[in-house]
CSV table of C-alpha atoms in Angstrom, one decimal:
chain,number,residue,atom,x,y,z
A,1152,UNK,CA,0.0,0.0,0.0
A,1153,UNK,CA,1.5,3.7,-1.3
A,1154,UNK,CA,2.1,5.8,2.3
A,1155,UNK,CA,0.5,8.4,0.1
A,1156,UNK,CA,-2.8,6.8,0.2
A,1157,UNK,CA,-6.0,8.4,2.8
A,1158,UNK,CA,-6.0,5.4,4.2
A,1159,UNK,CA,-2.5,5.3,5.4
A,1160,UNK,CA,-2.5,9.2,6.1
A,1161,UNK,CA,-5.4,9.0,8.7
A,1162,UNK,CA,-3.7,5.9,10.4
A,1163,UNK,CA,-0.9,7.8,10.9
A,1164,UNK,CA,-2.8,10.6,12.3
A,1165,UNK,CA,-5.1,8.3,14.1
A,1166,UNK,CA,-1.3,7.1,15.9
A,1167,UNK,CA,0.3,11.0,16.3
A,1168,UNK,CA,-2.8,11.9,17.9
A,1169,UNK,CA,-2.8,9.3,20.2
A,1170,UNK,CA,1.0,10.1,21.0
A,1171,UNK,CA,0.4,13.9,21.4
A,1172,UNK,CA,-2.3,13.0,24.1
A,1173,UNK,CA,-0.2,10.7,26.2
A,1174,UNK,CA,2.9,13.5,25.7
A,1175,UNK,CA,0.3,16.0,27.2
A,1176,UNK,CA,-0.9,13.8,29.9
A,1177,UNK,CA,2.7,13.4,31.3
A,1178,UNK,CA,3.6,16.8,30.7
A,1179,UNK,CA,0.4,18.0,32.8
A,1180,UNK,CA,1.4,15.5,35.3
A,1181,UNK,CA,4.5,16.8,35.3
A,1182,UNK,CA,3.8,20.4,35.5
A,1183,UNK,CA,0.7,19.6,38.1
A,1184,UNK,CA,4.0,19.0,40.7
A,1185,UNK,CA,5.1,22.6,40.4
A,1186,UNK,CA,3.4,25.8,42.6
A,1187,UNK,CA,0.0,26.3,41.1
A,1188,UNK,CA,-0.2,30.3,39.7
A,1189,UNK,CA,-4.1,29.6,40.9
A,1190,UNK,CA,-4.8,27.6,43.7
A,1191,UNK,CA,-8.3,27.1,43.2
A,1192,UNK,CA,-8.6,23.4,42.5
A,1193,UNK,CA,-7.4,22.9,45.8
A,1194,UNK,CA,-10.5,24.3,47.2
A,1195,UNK,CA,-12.7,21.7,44.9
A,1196,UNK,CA,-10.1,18.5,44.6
A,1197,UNK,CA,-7.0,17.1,46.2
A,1198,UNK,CA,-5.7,14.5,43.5
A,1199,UNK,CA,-2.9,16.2,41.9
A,1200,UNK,CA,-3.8,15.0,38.1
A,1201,UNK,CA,-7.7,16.4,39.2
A,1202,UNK,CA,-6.2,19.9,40.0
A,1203,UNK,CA,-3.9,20.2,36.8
A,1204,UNK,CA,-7.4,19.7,34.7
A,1205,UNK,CA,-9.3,22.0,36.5
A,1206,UNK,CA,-8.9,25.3,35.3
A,1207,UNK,CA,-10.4,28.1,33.8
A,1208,UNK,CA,-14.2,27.3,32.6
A,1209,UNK,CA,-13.5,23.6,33.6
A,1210,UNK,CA,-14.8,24.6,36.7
A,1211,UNK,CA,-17.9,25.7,35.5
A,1212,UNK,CA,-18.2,22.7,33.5
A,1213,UNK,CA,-17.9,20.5,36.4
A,1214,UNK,CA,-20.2,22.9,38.6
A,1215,UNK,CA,-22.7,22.1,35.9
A,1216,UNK,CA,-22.4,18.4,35.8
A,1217,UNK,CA,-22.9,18.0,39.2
A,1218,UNK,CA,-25.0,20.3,40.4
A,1219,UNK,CA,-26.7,21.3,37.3
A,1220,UNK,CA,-27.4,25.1,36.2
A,1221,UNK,CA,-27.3,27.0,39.9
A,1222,UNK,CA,-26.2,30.6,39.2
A,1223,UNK,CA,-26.8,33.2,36.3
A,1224,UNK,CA,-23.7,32.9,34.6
A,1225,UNK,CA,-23.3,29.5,34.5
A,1226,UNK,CA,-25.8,29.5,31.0
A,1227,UNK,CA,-22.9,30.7,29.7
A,1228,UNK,CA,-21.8,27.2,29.8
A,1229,UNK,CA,-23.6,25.1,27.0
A,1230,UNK,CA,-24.4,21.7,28.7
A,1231,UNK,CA,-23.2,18.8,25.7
A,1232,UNK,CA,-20.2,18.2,27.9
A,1233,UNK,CA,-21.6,18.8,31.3
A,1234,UNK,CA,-24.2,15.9,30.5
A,1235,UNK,CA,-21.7,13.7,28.5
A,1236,UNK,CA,-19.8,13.8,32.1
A,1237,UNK,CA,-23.3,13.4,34.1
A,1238,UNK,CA,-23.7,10.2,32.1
A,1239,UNK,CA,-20.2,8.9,32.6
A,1240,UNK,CA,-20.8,9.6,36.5
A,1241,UNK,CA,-23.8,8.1,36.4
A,1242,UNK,CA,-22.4,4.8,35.2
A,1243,UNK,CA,-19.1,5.0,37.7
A,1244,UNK,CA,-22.0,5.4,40.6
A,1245,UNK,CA,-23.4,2.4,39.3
A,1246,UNK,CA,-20.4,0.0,38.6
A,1247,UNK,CA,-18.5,1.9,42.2
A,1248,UNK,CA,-21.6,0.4,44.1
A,1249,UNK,CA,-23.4,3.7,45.0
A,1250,UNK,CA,-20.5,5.0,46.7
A,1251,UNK,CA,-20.1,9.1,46.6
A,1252,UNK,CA,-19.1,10.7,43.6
A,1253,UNK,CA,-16.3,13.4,43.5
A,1254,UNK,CA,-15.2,15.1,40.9
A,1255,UNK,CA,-12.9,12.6,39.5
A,1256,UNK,CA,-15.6,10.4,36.9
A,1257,UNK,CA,-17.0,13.8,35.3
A,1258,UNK,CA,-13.0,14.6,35.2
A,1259,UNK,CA,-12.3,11.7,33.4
A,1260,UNK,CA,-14.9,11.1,31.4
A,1261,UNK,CA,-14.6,14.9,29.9
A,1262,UNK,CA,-11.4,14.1,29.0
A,1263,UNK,CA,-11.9,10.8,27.4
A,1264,UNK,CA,-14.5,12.6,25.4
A,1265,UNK,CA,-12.0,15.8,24.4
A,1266,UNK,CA,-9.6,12.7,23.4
A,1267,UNK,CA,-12.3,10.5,21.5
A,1268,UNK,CA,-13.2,14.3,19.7
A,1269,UNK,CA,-9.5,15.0,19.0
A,1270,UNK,CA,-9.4,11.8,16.7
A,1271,UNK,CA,-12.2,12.4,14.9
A,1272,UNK,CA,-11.6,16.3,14.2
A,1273,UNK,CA,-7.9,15.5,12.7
A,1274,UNK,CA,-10.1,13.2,10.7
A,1275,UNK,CA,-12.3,15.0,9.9
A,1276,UNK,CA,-9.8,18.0,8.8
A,1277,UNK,CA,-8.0,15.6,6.7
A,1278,UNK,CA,-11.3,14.7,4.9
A,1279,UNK,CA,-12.5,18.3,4.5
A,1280,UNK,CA,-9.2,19.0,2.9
A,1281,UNK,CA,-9.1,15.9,0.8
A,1282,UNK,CA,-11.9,17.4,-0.5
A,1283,UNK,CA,-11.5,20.7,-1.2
A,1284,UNK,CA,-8.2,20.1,-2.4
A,1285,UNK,CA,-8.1,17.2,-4.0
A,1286,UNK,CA,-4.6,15.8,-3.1
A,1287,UNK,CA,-3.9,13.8,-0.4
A,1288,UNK,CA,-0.6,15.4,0.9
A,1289,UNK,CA,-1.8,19.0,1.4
A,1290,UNK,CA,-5.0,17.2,3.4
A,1291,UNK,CA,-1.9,15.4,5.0
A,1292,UNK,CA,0.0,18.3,6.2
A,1293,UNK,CA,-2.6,20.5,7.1
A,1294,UNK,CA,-3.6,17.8,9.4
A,1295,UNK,CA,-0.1,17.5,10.8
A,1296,UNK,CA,0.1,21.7,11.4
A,1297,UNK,CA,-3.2,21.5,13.4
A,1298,UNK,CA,-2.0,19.4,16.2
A,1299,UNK,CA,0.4,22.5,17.0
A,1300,UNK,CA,-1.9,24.8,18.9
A,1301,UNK,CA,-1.0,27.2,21.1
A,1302,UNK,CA,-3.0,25.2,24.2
A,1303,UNK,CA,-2.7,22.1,23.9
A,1304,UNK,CA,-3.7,20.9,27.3
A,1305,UNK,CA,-7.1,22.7,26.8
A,1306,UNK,CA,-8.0,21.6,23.4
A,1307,UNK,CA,-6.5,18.0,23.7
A,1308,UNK,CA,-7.4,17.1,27.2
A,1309,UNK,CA,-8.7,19.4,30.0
A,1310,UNK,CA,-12.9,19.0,29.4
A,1311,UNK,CA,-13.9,22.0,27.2
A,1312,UNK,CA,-16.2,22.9,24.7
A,1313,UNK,CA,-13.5,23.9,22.1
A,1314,UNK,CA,-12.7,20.5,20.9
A,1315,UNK,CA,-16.2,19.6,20.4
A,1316,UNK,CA,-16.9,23.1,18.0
A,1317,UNK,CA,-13.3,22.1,16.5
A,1318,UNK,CA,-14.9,18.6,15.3
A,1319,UNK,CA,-18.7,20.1,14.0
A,1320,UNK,CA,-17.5,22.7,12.7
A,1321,UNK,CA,-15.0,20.6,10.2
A,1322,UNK,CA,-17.7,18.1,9.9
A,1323,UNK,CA,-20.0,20.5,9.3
A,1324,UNK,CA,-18.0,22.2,6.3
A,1325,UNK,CA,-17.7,18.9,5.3
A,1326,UNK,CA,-21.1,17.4,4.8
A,1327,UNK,CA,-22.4,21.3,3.2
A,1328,UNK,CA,-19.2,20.8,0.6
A,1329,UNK,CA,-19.1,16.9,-0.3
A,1330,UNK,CA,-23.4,18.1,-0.6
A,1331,UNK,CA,-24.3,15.7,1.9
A,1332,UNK,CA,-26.2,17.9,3.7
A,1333,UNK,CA,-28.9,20.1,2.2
A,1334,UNK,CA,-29.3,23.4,4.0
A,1335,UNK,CA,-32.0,25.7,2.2
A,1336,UNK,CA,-30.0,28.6,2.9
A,1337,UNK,CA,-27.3,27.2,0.4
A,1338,UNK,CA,-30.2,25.8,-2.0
A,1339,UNK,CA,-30.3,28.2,-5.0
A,1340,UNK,CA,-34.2,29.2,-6.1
């Protein structure tokens, strides 16, 4: 099989991903042993990976999941991940036996999901790109370039919503392109 072929290209990505995850895992392990510049996860959490993903809006997001919308300015917070990590909790509280649930399932689980998301946006990039391009190694490398973001910890693994528009919004361009999807808006009369 020619390494030029889509086939072999999104393998390869598939695998890089995959390796840029577990590079950022132990690198936010790693930097979770240094002096927090914001101590606030240690008000909500005492695991040390649980404090390195709780930043910024991830505490909204888990404010959300467990305790549903409470104040005002948590509907800024759109609630696709916050019940993708209800669910997850919900099915630790079954298989734990009932016992309390912290913070760590909804942790984990929105990171699973920002990891499951990751391989399917670099996928679906490659495809949108195939597409409009029509050759495999620019769908390649643009591919490639998109896994060097300037945060990689929040859109590869701490639970936000930026992976999530990152994926529909390639899929979405997508499916309106390849006419696989049949808005009227785009309809001519």
């Amino acid at each position: 099989m020619n390494m030029n072929t889509p086939e072999r290209h999104k393998v390869f990505l598939t695998r890089l991903v995959i390796l840029q995850h577990a590079f950022i895992a132990l690198w936010i392990i790693a930097a979770a042993k240094l002096p927090a510049f914001d101590s606030s996860a240690d008000v909500v959490v005492n695991s040390t990976w649980q404090k390195a993903l709780l930043r910024w809006d991830v505490f909204h997001f888990l404010h959300v999941a467990q305790s549903e919308y409470v104040f005002e300015h948590e509907y800024a917070f759109f609630p696709g991940l916050p019940i993708l990590m209800q669910a997850y909790a919900k099915v630790y509280d079954v298989v734990a036996g009932n016992q309390e649930i912290t913070a760590a399932p909804f942790l984990l689980s929105g990171s699973l999901a920002v990891f499951m998301t990751g391989i399917g946006s670099i996928q679906a990039l490659y495809d949108l790109t195939l597409n409009t391009f029509k050759s495999p190694s620019m769908a390649f490398l643009t591919s490639i370039l998109s896994l060097l973001s300037s945060s990689p910890a929040t859109l590869r693994f701490a639970p936000y919503a930026e992976p999530f528009f990152t994926f529909f919004s390639y899929k979405g361009v997508f499916l309106i392109h390849d006419d696989n999807l049949k808005v009227s808006y785009y309809q001519s009369p």
